[in-house]
Short mmCIF file of C-alpha atoms and ligand atoms in Angstrom, two decimals:
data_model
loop_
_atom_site.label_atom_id
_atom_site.label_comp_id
_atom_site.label_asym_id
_atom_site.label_seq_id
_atom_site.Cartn_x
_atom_site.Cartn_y
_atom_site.Cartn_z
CA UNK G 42 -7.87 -23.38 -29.86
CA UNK G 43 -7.16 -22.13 -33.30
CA UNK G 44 -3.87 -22.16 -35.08
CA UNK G 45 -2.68 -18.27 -34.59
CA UNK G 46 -0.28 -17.29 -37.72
CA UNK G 47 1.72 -13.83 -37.19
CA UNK G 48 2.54 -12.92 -40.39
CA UNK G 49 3.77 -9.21 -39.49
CA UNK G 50 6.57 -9.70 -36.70
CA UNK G 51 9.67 -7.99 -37.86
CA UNK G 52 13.68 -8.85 -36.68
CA UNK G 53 16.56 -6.74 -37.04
CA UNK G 54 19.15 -9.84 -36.54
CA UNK G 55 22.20 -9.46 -34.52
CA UNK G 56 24.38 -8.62 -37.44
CA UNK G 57 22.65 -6.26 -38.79
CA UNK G 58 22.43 -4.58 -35.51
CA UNK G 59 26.19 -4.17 -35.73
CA UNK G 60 25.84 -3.35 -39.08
CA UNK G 61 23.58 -0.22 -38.15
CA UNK G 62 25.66 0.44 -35.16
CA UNK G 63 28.95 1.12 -37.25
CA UNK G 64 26.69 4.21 -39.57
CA UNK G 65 26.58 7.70 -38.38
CA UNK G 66 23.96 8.39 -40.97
CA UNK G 67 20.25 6.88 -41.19
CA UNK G 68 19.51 4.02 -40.56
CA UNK G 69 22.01 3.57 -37.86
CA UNK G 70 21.91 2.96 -34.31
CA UNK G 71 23.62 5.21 -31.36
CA UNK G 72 24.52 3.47 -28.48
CA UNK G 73 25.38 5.37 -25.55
CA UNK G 74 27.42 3.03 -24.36
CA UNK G 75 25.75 3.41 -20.68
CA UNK G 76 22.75 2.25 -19.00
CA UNK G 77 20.45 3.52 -21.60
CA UNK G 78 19.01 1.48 -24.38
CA UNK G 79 20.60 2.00 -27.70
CA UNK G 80 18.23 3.96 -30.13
CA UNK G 81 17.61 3.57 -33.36
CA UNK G 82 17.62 5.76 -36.16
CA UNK G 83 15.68 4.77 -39.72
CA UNK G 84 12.78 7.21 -39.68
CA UNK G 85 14.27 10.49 -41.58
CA UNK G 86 12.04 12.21 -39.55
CA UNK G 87 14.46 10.86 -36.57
CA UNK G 88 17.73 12.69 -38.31
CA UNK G 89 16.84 16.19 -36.41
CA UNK G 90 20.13 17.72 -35.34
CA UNK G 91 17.76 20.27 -32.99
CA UNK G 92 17.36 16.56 -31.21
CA UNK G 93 20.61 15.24 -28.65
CA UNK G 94 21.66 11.83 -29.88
CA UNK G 95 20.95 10.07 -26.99
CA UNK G 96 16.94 11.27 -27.20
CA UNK G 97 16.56 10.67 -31.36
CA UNK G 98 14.43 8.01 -32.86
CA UNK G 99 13.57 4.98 -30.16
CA UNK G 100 14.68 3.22 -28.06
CA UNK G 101 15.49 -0.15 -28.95
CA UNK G 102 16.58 -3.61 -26.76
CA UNK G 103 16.19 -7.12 -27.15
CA UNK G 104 13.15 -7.45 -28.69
CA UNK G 105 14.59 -6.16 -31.64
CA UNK G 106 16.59 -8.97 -32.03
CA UNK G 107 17.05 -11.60 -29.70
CA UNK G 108 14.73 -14.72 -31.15
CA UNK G 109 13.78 -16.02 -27.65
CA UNK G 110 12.13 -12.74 -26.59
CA UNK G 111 10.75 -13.35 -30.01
CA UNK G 112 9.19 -17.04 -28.80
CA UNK G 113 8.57 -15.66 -25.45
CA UNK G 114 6.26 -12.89 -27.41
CA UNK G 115 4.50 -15.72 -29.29
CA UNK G 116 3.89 -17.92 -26.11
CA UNK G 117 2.22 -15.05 -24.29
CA UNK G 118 -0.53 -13.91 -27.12
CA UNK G 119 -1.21 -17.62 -28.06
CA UNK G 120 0.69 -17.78 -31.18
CA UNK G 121 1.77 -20.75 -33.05
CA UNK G 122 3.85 -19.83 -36.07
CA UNK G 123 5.21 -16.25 -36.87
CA UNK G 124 6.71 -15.75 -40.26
CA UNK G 125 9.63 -13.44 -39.35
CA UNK G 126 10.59 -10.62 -41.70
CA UNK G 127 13.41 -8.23 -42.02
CA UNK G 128 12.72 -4.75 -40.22
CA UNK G 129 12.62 -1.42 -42.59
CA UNK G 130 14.74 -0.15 -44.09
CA UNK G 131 15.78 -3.63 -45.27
CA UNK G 132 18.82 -3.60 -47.47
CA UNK G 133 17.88 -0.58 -49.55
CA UNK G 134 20.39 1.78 -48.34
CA UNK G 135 23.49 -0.28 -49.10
CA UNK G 136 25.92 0.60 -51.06
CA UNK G 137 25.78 -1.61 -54.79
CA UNK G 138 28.75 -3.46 -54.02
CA UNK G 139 27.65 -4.76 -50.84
CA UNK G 140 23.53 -5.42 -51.38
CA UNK G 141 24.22 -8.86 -52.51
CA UNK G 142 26.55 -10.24 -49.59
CA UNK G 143 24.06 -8.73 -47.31
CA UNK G 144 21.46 -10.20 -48.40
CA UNK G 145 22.62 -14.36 -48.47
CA UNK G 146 23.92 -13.17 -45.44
CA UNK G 147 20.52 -12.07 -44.08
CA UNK G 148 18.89 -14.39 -45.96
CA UNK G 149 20.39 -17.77 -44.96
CA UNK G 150 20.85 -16.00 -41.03
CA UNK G 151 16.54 -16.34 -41.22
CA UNK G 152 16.67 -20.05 -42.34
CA UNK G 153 19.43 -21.37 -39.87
CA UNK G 154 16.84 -19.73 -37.32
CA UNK G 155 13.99 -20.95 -38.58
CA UNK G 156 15.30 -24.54 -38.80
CA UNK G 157 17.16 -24.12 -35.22
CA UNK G 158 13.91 -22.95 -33.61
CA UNK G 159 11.71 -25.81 -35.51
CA UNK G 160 13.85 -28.80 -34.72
CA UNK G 161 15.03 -27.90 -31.27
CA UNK G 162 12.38 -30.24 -29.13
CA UNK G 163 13.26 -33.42 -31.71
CA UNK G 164 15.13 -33.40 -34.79
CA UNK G 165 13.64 -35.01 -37.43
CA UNK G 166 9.89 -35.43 -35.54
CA UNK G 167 7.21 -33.89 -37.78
CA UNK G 168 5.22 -31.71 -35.47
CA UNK G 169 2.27 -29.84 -36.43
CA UNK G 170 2.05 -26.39 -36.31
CA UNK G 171 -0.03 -26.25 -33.17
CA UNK G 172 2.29 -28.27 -31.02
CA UNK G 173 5.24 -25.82 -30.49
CA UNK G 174 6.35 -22.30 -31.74
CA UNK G 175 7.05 -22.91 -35.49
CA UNK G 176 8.87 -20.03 -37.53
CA UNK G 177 9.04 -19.18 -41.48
CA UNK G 178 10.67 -16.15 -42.78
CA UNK G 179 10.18 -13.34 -45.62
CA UNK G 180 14.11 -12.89 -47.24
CA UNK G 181 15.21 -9.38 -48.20
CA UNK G 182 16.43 -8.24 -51.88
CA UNK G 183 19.23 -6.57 -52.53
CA UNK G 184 17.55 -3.70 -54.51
CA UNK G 185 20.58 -1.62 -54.77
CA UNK G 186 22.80 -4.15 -56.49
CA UNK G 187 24.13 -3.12 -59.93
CA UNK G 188 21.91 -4.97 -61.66
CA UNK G 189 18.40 -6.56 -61.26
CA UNK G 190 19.91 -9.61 -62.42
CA UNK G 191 21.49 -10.00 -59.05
CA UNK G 192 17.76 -9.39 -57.31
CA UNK G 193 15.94 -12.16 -59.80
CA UNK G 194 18.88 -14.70 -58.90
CA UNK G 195 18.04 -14.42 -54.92
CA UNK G 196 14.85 -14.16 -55.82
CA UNK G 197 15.46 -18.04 -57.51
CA UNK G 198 17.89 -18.90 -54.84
CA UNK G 199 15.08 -17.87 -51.72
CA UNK G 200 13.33 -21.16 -53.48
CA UNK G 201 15.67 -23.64 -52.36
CA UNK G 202 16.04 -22.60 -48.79
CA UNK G 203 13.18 -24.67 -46.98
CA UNK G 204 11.58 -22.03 -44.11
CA UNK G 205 11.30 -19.29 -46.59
CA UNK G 206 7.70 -17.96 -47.43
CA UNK G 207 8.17 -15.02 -49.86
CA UNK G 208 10.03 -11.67 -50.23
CA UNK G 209 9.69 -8.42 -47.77
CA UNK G 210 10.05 -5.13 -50.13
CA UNK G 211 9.83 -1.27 -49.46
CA UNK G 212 8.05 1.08 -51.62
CA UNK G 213 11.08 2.30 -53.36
CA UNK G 214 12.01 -0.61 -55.48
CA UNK G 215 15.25 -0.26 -57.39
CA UNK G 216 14.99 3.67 -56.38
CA UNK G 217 12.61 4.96 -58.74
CA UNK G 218 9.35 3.13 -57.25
CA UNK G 219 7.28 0.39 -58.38
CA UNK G 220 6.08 1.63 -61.49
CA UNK G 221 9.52 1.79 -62.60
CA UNK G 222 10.16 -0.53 -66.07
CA UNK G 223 13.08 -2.00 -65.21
CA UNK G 224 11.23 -3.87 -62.30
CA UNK G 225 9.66 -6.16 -64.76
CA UNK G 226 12.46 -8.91 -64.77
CA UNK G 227 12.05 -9.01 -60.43
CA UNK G 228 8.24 -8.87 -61.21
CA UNK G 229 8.50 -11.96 -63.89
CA UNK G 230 10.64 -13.91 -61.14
CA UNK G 231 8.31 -13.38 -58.39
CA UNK G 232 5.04 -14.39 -60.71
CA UNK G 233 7.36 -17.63 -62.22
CA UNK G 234 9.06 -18.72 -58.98
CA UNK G 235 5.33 -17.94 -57.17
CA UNK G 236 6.90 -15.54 -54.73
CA UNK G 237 4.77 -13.50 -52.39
CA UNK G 238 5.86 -10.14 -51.99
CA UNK G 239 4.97 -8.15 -48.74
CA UNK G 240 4.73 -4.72 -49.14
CA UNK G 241 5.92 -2.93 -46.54
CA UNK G 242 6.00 1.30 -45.83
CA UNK G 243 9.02 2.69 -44.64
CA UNK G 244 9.42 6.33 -46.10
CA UNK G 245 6.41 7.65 -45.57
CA UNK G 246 5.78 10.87 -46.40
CA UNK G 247 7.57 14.27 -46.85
CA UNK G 248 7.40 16.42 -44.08
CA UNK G 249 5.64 19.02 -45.82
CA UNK G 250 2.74 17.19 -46.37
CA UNK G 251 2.25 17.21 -42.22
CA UNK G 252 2.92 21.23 -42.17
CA UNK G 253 6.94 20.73 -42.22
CA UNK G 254 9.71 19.42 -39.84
CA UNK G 255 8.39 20.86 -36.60
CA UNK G 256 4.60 20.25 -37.16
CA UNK G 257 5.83 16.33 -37.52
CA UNK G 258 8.51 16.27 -34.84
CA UNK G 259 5.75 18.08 -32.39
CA UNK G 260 3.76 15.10 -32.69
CA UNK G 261 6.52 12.26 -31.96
CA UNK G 262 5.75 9.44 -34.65
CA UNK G 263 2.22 9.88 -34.82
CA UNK G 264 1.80 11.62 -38.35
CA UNK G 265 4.36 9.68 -39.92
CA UNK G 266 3.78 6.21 -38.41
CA UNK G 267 -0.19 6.41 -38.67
CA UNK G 268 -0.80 8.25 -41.86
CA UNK G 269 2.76 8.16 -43.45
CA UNK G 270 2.70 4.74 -43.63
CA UNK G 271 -0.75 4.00 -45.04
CA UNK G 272 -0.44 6.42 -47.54
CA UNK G 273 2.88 5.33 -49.03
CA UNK G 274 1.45 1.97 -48.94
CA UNK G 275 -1.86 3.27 -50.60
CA UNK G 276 0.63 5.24 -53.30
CA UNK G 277 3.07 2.65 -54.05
CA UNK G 278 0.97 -0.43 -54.99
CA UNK G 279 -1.80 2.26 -57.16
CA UNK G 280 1.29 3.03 -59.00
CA UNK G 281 1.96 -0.19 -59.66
CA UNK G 282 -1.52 -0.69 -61.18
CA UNK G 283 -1.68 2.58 -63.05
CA UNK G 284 1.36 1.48 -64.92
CA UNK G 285 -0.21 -1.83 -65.89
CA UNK G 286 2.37 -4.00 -63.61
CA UNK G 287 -1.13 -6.57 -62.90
CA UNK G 288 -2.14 -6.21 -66.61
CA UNK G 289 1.56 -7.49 -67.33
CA UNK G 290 2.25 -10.12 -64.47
CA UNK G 291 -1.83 -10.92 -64.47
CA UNK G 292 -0.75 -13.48 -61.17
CA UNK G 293 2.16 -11.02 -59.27
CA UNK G 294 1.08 -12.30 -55.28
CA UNK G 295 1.38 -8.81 -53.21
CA UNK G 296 0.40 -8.95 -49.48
CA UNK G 297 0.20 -5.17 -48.44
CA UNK G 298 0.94 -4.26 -45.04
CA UNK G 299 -1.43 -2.64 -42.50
CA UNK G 300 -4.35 -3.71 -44.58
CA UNK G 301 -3.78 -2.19 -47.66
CA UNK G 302 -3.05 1.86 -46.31
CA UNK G 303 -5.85 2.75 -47.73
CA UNK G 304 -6.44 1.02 -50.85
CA UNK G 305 -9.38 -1.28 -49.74
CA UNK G 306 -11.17 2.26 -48.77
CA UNK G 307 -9.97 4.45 -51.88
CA UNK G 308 -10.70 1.46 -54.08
CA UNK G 309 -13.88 3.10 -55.52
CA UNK G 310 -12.65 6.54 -55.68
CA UNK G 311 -8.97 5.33 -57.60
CA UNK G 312 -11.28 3.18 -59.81
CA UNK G 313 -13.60 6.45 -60.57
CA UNK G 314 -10.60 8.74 -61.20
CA UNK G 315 -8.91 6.13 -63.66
CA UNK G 316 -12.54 6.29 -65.53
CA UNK G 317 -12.04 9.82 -65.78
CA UNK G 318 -8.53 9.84 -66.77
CA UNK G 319 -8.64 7.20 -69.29
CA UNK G 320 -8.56 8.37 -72.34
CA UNK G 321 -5.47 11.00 -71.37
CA UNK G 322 -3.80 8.11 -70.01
CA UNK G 323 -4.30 5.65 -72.94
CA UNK G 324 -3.81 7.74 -75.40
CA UNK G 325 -1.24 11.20 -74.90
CA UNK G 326 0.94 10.48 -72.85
CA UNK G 327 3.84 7.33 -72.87
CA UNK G 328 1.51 5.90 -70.00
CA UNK G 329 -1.07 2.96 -71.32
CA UNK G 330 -4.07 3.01 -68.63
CA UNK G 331 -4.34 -0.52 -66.71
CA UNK G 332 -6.68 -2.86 -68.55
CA UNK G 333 -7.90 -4.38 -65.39
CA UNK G 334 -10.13 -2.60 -62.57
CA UNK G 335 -8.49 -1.96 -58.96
CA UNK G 336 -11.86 -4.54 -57.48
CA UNK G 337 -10.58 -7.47 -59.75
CA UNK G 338 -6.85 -6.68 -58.83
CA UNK G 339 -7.63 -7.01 -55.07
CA UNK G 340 -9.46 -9.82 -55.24
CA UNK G 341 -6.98 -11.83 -57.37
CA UNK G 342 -3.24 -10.24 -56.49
CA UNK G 343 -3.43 -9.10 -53.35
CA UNK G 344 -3.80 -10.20 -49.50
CA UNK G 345 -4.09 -7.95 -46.96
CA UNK G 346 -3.16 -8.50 -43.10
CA UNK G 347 -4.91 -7.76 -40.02
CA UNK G 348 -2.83 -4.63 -38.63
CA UNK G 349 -5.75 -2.19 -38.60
CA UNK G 350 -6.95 -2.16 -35.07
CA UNK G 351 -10.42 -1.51 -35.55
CA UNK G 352 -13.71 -2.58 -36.85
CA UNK G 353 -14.61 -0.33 -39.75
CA UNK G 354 -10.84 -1.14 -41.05
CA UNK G 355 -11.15 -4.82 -40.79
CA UNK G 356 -14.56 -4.21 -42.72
CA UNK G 357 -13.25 -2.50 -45.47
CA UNK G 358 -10.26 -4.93 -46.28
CA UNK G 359 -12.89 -7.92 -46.42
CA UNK G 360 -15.00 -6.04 -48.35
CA UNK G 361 -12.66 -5.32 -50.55
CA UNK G 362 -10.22 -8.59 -51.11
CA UNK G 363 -12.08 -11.36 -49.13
CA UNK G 364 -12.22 -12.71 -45.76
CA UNK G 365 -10.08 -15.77 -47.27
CA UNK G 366 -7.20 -13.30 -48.12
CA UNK G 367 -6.97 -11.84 -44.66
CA UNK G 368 -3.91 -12.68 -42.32
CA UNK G 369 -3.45 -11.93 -38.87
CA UNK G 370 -0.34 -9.71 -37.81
CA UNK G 371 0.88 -8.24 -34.82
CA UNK G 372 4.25 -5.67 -35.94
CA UNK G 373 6.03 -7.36 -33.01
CA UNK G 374 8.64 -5.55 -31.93
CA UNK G 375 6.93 -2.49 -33.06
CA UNK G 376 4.08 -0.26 -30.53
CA UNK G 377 5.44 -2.37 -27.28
CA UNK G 378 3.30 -2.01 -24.00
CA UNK G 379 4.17 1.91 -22.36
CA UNK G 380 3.86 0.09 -18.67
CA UNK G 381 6.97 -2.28 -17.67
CA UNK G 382 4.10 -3.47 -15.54
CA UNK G 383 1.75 -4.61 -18.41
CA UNK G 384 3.05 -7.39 -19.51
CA UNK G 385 0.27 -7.97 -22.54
CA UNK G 386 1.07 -5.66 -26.05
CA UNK G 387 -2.03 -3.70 -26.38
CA UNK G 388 -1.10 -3.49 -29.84
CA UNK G 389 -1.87 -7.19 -30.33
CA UNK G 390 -4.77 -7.39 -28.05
CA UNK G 391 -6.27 -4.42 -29.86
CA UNK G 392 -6.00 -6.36 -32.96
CA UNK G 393 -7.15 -9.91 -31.78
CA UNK G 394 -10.70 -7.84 -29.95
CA UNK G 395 -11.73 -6.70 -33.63
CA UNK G 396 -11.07 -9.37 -34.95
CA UNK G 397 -13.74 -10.84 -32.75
CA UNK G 398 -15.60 -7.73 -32.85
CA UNK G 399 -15.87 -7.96 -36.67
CA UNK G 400 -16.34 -11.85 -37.40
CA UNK G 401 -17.48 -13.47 -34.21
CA UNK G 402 -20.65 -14.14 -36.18
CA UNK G 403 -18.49 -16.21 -38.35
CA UNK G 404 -16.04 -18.70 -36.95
CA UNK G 405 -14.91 -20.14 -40.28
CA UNK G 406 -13.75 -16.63 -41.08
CA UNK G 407 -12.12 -16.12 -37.70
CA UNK G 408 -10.15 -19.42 -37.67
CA UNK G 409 -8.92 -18.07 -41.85
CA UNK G 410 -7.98 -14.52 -40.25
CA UNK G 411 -6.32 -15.65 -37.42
CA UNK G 412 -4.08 -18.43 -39.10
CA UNK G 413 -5.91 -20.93 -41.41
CA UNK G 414 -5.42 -18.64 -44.46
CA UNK G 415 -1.72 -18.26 -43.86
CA UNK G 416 -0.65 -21.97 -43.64
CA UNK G 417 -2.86 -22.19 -46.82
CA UNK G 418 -1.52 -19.01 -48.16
CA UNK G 419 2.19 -19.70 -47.49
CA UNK G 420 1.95 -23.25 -47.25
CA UNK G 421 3.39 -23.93 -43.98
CA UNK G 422 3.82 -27.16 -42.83
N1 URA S 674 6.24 -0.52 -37.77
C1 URA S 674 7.22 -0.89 -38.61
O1 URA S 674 7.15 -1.93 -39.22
N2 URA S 674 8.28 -0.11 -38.74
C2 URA S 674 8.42 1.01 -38.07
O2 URA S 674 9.42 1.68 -38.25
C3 URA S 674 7.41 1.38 -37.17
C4 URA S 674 6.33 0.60 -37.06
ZN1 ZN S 675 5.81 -3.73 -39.93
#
């Protein structure tokens, strides 16, 4: 059997939870306090007053964040290790005074579990990763602190707590987005500590660009969860490279959720249009062009994982970055089975049967997708 690494399995811990439950504006939670799940609120999309409380966003339970229906998840799909991030928003939406509690609080809340859930069958006993459920975590930044000097010094601090892999991070940086100057000291930590950052959507996009609020809402979370998504994705990390953030941190480690958006796909035409565009972007305006090409920039900064349930997807991101730099994910708690009978996630099957689909003529780059490149990635032992 191979070693299965999930490296896209999200938790909203227990405190958190309570965290959410005390808002009244998104993200927060509304618990109707009867027999009903609670439901959660963090899409704006969700924050429709037309809506009654008890019907707006999702309903949420255990899943969400109880770490044994976590391991019970992982036992039933065959998986060995999950690296367990922070669910969007993350911290982004605190208020500056409170970003940096929350996140040592958040932070250090992942390792304890980590550690509890890898020592529990014998202290001390090395196992390997095959032999039991093993977890490692992705720690949250508080973005919104006063100053990025609070982000680079958890950034520094992530280093010396043991099951910690790398950083989880929305599109919206320190609130102007990820071309945004003042990210450069958070981009030099992450390069000199060797931080992976996963880059994960959670804004999506406006409303408008679906035919407005009731085009989107008519839908459920089918526009914004299946193009939103992508395309913020896509957006946020092309910024990034049109404002020379690869040219300037040449060996920045970004693993982009749901395979990239779109990038691996629009690769060729981003690449083409930057051509085009060079010499206005060199030369009038305050914006220097990005001295390397989009191809290289794949190949060398980023990794891409597995969450693209289908063939020609899977085909594209290989293409594009490498069949070493691909890493199998699942979303977990996310796109749950519809049927309280079913007991398998179609979400996760979907993903596992193209895999297959797409490298069963290759078992080397099966075994790398489905968990070799992680523990080589991540360096989990
Ligand atoms: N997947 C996520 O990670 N977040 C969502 O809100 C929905 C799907
Ligand atoms: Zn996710």
């Amino acid at each position: 059997m191979p070693l299965i690494v999930d490296i896209h399995t999200h938790v909203y811990p227990p405190a958190y939870m309570q965290m959410l439950r005390a808002r009244k504006t998104v993200p927060y939670v509304h618990d109707p306090s009867d027999a009903q799940d609670p439901r959660l609120i963090i899409l704006s999309s969700d924050d429709d007053p037309s809506i009654p409380l008890d019907q707006r966003g999702r309903p949420v339970d255990s899943s969400y964040w109880d770490i044994n229906v976590k391991l019970d998840f992982m036992r039933q799909h065959g998986i060995n290790t999950s690296v367990i991030s922070l669910a969007n928003p993350w911290l982004d939406f605190l208020e500056p005074s409170e970003a940096q509690l929350w996140s040592e609080r958040i932070n250090d809340d992942l390792e304890k579990t980590c550690a509890e859930v890898n020592n529990t069958a014998d202290p001390g006993k090395i196992l390997s990763l095959e032999q039991k459920e093993t977890l490692f975590a992705f720690g949250a930044l508080p973005l919104s602190a006063p100053s990025s000097d609070i982000v680079v010094n958890e950034i520094k601090r992530l280093k010396t707590l043991p099951h910690l892999r790398g950083v989880i991070m929305g599109t919206s940086g320190l609130g102007k987005g990820l071309d945004d100057a003042t990210l450069d000291s958070v981009w030099s930590a992450l390069q000199d500590t060797e931080t992976l950052m996963f880059l994960h959507p959670h804004y999506g996009l406006p409303d408008e660009a679906f035919g407005g609020p009731e085009v989107t809402a008519r839908y459920g979370h089918v526009l914004p969860l299946a193009l939103g998504f992508p395309l913020e994705t896509t957006i946020a990390v092309t910024r990034m490279l049109l404002s020379g953030v690869f040219d300037r941190f040449p060996k920045l480690k970004i693993l982009l959720a749901h395979s990239g958006g779109t990038l691996p796909f629009l690769a060729g035409r981003i690449e083409s249009c930057i051509l085009h565009e060079r010499k206005f972007i060199s030369g009038g305006g305050d914006v220097q062009g990005p001295q390397r090409s989009v191809w290289d920039v794949l190949k060398t900064n980023i990794y891409l994982d597995a969450v693209v349930y289908g063939k020609p997807g899977l085909e594209a991101a290989i293409a594009a970055s490498g069949g070493d730099r691909l890493l199998f994910g699942t979303d977990h708690p996310f796109f749950p089975p519809l049927d309280d009978k079913e007991s398998d996630w179609p979400s996760v099957t979907t993903n596992y049967k193209a895999i297959h689909a797409t490298f069963d003529e290759n078992a080397g780059v099966v075994e790398g997708v489905l968990g070799g490149n992680a523990a080589r990635i991540l360096n989990l032992k």
